[in-house]
PDB file of C-alpha atoms in Angstrom:
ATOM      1  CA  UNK A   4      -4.794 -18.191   4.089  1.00 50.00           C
ATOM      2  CA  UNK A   5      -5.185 -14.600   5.357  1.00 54.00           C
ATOM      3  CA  UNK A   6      -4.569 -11.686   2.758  1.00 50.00           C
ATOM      4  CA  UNK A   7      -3.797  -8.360   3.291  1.00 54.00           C
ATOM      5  CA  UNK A   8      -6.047  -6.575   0.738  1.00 46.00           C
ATOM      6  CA  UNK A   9      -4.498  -4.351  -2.176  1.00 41.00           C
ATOM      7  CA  UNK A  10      -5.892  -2.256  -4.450  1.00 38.00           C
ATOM      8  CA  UNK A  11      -3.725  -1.423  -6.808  1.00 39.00           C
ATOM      9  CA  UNK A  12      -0.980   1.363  -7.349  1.00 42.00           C
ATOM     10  CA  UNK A  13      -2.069   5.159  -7.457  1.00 41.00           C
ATOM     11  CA  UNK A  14      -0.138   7.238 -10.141  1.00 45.00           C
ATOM     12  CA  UNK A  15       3.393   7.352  -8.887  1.00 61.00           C
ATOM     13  CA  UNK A  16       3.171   6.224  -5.512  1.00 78.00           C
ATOM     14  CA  UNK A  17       5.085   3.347  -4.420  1.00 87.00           C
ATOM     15  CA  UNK A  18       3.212  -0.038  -3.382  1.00 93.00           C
ATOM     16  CA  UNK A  19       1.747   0.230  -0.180  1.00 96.00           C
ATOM     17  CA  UNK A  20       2.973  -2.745   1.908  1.00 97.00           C
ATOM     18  CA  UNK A  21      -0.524  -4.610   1.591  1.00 97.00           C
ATOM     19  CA  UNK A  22      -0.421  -3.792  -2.338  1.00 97.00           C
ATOM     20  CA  UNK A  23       3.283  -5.469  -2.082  1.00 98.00           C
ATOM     21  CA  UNK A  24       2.363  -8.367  -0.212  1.00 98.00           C
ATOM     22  CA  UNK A  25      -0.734  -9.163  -2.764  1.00 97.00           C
ATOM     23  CA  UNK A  26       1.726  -9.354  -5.623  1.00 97.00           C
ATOM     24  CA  UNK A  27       4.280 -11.639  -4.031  1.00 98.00           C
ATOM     25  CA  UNK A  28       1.751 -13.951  -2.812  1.00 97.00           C
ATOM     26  CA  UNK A  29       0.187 -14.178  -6.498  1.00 97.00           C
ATOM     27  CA  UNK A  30       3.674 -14.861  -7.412  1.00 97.00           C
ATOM     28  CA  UNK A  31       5.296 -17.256  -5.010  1.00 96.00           C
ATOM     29  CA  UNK A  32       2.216 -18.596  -3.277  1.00 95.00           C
ATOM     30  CA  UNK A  33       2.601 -20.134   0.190  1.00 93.00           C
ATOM     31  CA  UNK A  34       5.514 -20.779   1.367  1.00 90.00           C
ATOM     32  CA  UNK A  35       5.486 -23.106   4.111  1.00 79.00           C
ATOM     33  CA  UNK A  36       8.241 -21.553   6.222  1.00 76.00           C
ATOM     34  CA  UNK A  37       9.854 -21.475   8.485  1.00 74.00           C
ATOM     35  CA  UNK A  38      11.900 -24.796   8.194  1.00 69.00           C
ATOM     36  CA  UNK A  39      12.320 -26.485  12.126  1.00 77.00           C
ATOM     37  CA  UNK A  40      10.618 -29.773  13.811  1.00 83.00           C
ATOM     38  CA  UNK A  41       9.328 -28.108  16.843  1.00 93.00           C
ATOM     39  CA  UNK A  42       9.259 -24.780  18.188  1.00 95.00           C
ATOM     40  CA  UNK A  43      12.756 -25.645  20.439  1.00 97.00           C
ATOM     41  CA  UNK A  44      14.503 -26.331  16.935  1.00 95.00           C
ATOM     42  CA  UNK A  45      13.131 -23.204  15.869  1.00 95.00           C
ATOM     43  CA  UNK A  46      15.099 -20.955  18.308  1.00 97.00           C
ATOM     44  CA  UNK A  47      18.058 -23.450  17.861  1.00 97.00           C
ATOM     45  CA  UNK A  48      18.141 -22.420  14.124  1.00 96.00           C
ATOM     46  CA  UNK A  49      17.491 -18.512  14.557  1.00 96.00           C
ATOM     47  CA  UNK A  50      20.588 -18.326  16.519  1.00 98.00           C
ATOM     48  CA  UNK A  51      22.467 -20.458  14.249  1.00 97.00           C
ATOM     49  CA  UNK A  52      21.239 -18.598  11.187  1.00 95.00           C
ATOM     50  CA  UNK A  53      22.552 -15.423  11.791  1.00 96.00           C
ATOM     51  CA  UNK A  54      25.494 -14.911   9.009  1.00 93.00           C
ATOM     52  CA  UNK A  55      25.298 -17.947   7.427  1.00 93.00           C
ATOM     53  CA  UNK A  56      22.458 -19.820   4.988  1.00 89.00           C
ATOM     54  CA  UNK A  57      20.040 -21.587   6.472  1.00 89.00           C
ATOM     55  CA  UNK A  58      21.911 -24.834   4.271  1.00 92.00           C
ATOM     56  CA  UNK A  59      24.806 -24.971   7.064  1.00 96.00           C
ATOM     57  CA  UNK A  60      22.278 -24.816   9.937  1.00 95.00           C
ATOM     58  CA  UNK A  61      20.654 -27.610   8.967  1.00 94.00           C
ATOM     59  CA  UNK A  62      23.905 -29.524   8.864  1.00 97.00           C
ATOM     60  CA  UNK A  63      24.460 -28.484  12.332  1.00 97.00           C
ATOM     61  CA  UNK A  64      21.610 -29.053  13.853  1.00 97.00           C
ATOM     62  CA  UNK A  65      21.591 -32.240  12.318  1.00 96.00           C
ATOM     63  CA  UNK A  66      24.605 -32.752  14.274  1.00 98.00           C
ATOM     64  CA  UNK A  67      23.146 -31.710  17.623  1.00 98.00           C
ATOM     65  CA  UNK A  68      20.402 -34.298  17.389  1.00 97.00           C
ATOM     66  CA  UNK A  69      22.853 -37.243  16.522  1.00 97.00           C
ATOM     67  CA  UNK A  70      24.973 -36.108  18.781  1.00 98.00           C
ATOM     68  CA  UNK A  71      21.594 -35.987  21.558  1.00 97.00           C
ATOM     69  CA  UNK A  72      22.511 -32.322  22.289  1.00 97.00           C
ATOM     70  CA  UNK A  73      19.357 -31.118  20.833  1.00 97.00           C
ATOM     71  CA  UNK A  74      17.771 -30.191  23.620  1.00 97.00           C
ATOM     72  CA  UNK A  75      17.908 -27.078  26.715  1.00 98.00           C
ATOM     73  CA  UNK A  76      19.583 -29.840  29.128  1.00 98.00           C
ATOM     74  CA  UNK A  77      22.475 -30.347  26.539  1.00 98.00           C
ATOM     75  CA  UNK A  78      22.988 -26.969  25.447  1.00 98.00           C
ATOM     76  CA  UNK A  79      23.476 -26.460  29.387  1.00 97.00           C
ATOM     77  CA  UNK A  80      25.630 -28.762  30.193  1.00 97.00           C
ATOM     78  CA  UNK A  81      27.642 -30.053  27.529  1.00 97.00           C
ATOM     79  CA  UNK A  82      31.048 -28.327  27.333  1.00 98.00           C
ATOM     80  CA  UNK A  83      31.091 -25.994  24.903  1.00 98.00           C
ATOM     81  CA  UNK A  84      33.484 -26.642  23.028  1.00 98.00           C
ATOM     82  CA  UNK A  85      31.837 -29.879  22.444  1.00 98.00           C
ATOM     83  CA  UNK A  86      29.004 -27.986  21.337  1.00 98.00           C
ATOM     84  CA  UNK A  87      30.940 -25.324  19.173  1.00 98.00           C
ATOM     85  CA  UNK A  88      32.395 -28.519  17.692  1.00 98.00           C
ATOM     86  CA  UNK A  89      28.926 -29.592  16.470  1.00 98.00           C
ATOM     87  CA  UNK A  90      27.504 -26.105  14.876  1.00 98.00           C
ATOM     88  CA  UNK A  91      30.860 -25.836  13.054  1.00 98.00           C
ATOM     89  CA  UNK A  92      29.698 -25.697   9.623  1.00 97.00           C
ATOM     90  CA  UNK A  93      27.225 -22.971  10.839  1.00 97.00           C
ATOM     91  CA  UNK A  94      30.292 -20.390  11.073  1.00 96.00           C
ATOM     92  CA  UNK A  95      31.535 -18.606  13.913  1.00 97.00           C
ATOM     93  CA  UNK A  96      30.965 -21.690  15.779  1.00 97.00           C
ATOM     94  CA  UNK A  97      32.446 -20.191  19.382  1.00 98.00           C
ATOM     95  CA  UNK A  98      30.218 -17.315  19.442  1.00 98.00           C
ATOM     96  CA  UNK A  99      27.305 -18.976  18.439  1.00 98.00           C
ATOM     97  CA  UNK A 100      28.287 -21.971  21.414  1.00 98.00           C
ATOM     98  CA  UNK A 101      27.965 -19.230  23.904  1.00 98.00           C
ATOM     99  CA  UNK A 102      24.252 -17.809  22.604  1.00 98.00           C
ATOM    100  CA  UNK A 103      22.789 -21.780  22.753  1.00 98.00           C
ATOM    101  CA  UNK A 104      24.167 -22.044  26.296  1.00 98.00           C
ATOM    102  CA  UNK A 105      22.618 -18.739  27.269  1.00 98.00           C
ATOM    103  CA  UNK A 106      19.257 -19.644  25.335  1.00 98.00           C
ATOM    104  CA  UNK A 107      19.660 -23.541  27.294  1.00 98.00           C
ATOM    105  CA  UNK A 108      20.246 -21.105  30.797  1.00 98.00           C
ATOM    106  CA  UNK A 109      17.203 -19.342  29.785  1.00 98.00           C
ATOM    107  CA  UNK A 110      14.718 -21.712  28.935  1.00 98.00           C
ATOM    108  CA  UNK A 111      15.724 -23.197  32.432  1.00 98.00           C
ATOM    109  CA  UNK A 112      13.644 -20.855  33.808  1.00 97.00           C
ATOM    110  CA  UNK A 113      10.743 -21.408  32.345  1.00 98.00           C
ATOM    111  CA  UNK A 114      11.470 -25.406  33.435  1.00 98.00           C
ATOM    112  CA  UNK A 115      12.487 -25.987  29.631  1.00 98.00           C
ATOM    113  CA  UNK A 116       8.685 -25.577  28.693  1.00 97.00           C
ATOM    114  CA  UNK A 117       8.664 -24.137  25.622  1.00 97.00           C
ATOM    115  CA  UNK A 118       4.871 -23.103  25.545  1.00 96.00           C
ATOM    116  CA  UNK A 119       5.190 -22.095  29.182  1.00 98.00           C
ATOM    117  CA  UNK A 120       7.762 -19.152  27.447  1.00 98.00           C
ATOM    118  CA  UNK A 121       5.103 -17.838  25.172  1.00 98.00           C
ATOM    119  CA  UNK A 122       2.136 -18.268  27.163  1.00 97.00           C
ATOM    120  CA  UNK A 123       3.885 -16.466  30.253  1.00 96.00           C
ATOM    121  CA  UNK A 124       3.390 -12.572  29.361  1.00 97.00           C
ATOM    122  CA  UNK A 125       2.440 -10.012  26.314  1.00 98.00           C
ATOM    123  CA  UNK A 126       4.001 -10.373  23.412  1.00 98.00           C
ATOM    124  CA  UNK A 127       5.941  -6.949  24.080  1.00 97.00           C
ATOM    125  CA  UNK A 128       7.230  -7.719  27.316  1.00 98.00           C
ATOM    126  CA  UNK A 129       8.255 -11.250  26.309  1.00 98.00           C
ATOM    127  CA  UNK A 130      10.112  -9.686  23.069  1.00 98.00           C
ATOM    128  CA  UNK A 131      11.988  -7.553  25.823  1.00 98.00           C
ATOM    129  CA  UNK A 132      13.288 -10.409  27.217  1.00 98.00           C
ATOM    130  CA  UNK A 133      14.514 -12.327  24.642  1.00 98.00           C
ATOM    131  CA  UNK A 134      16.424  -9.621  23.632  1.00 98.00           C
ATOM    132  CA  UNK A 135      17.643  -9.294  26.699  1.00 98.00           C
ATOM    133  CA  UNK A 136      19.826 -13.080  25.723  1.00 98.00           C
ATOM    134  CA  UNK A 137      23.117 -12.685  24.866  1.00 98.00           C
ATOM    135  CA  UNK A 138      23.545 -12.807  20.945  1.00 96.00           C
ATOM    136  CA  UNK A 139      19.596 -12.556  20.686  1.00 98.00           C
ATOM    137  CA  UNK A 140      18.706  -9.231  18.695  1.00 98.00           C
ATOM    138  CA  UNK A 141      15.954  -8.238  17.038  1.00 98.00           C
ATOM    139  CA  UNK A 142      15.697 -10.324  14.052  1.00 97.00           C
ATOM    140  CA  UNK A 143      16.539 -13.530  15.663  1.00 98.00           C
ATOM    141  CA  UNK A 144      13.816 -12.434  18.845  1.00 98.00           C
ATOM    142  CA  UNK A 145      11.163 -11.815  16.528  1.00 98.00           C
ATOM    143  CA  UNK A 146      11.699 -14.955  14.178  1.00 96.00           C
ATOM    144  CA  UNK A 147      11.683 -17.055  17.859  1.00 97.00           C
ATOM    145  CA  UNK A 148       8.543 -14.963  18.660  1.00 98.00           C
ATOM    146  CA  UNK A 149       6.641 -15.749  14.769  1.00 97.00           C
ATOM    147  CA  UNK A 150       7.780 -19.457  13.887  1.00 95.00           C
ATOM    148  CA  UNK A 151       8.317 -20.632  17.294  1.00 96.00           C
ATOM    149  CA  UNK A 152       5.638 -18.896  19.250  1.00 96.00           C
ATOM    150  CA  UNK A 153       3.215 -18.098  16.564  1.00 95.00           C
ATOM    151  CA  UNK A 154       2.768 -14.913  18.272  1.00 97.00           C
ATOM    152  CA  UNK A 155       2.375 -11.755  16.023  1.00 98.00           C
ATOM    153  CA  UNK A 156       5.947 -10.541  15.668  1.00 98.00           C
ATOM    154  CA  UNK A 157       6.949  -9.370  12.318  1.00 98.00           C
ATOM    155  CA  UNK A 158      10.486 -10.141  11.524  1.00 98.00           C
ATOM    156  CA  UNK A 159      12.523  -7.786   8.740  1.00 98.00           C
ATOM    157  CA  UNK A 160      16.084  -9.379   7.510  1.00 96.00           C
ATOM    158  CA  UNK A 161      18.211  -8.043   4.847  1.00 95.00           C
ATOM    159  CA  UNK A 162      15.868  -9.169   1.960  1.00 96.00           C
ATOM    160  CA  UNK A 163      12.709  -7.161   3.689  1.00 97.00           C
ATOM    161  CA  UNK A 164      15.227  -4.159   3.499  1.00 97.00           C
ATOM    162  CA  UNK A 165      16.528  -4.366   0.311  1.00 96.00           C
ATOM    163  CA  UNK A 166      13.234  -5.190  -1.757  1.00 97.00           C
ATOM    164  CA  UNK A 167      11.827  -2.114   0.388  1.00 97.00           C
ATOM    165  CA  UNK A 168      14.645   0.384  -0.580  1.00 96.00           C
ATOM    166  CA  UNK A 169      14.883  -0.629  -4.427  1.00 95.00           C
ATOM    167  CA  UNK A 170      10.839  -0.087  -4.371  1.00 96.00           C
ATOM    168  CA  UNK A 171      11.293   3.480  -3.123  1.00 94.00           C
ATOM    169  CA  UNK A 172       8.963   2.478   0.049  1.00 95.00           C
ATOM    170  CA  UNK A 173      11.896   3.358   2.196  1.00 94.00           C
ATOM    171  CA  UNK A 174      14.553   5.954   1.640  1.00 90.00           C
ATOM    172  CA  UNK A 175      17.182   3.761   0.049  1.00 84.00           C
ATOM    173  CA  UNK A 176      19.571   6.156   0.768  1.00 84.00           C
ATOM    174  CA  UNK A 177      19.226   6.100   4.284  1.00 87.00           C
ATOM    175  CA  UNK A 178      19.799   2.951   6.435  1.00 88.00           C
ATOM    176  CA  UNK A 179      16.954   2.584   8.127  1.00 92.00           C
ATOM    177  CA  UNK A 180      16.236   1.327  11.681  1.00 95.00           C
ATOM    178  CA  UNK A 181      15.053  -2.057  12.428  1.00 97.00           C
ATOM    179  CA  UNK A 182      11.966  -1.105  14.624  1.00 97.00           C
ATOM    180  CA  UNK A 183      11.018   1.636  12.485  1.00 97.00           C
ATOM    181  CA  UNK A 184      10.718  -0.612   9.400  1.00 97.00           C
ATOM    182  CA  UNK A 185       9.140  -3.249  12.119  1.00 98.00           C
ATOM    183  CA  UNK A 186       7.087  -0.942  12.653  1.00 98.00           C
ATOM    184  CA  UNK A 187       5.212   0.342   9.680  1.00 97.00           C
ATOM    185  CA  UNK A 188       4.544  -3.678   9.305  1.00 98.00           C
ATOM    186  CA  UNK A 189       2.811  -4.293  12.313  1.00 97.00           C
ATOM    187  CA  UNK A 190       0.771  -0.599  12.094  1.00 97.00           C
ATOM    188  CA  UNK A 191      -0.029  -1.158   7.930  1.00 97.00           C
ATOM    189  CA  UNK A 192      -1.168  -5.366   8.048  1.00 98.00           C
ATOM    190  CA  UNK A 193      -3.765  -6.716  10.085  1.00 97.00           C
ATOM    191  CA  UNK A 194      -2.468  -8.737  12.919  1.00 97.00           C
ATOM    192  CA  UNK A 195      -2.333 -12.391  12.049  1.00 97.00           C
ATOM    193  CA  UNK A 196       0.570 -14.538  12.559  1.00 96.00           C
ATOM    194  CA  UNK A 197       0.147 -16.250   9.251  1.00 95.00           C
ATOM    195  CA  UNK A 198       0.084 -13.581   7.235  1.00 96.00           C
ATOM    196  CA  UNK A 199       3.613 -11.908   9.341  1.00 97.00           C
ATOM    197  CA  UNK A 200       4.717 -15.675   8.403  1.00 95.00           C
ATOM    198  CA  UNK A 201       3.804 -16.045   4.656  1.00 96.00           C
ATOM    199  CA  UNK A 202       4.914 -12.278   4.222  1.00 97.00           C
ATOM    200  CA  UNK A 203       8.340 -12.430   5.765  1.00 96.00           C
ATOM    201  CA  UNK A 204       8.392 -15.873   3.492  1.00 95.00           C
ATOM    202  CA  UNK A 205       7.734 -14.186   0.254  1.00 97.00           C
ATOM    203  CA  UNK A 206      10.589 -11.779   0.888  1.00 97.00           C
ATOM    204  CA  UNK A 207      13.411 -14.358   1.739  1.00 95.00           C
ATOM    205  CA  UNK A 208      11.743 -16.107  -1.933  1.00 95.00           C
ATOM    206  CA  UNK A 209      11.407 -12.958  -3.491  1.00 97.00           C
ATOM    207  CA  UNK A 210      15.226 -11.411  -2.423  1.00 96.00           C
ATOM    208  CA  UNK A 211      17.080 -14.425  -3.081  1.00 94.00           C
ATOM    209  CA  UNK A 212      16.022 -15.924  -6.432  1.00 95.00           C
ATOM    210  CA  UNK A 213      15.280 -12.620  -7.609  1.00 97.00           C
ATOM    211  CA  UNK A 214      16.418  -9.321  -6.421  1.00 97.00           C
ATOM    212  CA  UNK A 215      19.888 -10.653  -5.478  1.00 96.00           C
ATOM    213  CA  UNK A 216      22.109  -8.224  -4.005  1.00 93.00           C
ATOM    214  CA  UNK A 217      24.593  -7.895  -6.916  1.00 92.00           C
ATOM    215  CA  UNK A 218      22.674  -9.000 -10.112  1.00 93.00           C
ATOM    216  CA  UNK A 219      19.168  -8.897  -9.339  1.00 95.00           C
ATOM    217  CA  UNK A 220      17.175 -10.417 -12.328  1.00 96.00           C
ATOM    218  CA  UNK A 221      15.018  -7.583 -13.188  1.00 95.00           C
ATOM    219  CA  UNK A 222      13.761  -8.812 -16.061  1.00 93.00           C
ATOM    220  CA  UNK A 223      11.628 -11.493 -14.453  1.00 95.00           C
ATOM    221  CA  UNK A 224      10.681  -9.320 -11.733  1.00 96.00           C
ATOM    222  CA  UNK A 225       6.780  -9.373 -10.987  1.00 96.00           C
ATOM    223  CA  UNK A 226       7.413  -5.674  -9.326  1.00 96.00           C
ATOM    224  CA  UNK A 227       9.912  -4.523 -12.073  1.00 95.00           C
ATOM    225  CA  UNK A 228       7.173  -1.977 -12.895  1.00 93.00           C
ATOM    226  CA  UNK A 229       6.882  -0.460  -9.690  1.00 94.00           C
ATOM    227  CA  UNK A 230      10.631  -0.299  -9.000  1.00 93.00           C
ATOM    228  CA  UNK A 231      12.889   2.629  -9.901  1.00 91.00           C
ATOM    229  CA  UNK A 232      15.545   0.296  -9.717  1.00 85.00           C
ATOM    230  CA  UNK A 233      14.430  -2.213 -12.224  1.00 75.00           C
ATOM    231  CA  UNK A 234      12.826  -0.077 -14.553  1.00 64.00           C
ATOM    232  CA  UNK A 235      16.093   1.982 -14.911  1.00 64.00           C
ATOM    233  CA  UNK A 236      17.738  -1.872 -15.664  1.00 62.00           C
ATOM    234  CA  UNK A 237      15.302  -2.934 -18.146  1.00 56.00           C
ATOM    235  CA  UNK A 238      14.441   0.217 -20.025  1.00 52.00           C
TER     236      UNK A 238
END
């Protein structure tokens, strides 16, 4: 398992991003994630996981592989309302029947040859055209690029951003831009897909039995004493 090395906190200064990722992995350990058969199902279920937990996605795309729509052919050809009918407990069903058929479209291209995708340029340029899909942005792109690719692609979501702002390690009174925060990851870690996979992991773990968004449990916080937010809780 690759580790980003810490080494330790420095008076006041908030956790450096290596320092943070050492204490959630001494925490949580591996995590195994992210949940998908094959790389295909993978893109399937970053589409279908945006708003929604991953819980209902997994009853949908259940339903696309009894129903034998589980594939780039189907999500082609099938009508779509067949196929919105499917994702339904996924939420917002319609839209997300539109982004499968355009992924479906895409992968056409590419004669539905999923490693021909991320073998075919630099990561970069292919991350430009994924988000170049309709309803692909950049979380969803850079979760297809990481657990479906295993290409080097470090993916922030709303627990990255809140565990980040209550540490101080980003201005949590600014709302801060997705490639900036990107960004600092992929400049501050070394570059190793299991480590951008374990790390992204640890913050879904860390941000949902943890520091929830209303009642965050500071009290059994491993970085309660690095946080401004949890030490003002608990003191």
């Amino acid at each position: 398992m690759a580790r980003a090395k810490g080494r330790g906190r420095r008076g006041n200064k908030p956790l450096s991003l290596p320092e943070l990722y050492d204490r959630l992995f001494a925490e949580y350990g591996e995590q195994h994630w992210w949940p998908g058969e094959t790389p295909f199902e993978v893109m399937v279920g970053a589409i279908l996981t945006q708003n929604t937990a991953w819980t209902n996605v997994e009853k949908a795309i259940s339903a696309l592989r009894e129903a034998d729509v589980l594939n780039p052919k189907a999500l082609r050809t099938r009508p779509l309302e067949d196929i919105a009918a499917l994702i339904r407990p996924s939420g917002y069903f319609n839209a997300k029947a539109l982004k499968l058929r355009a992924l479906g479209v895409y992968l056409a291209s590419y004669d539905d040859d999923i490693d021909k995708v991320f073998a075919s340029k630099p990561l970069d340029e292919l991350r430009e055209e994924l988000l170049t899909l309709h309803g692909v942005g950049p979380e969803t792109a850079d979760s297809m690029l990481l657990y479906a690719g295993n290409l080097p692609s470090f993916v922030i979501d709303a627990y990255t951003i809140r565990v980040l702002s209550r540490l101080g390690i980003i201005d949590p009174d600014s709302k801060p831009k997705y490639e900036d925060v990107r960004a600092r990851f992929q400049e501050s870690l070394p570059t190793d897909v299991q480590l951008f996979n374990e790390y992204h992991a640890l913050f879904v773990a860390h941000g949902k039995d943890v520091c929830k968004s209303r009642k965050p449990l500071c009290s059994e916080c491993v970085l309660v004493a690095y946080c401004p937010v949890g030490s003002s809780v608990t003191a």
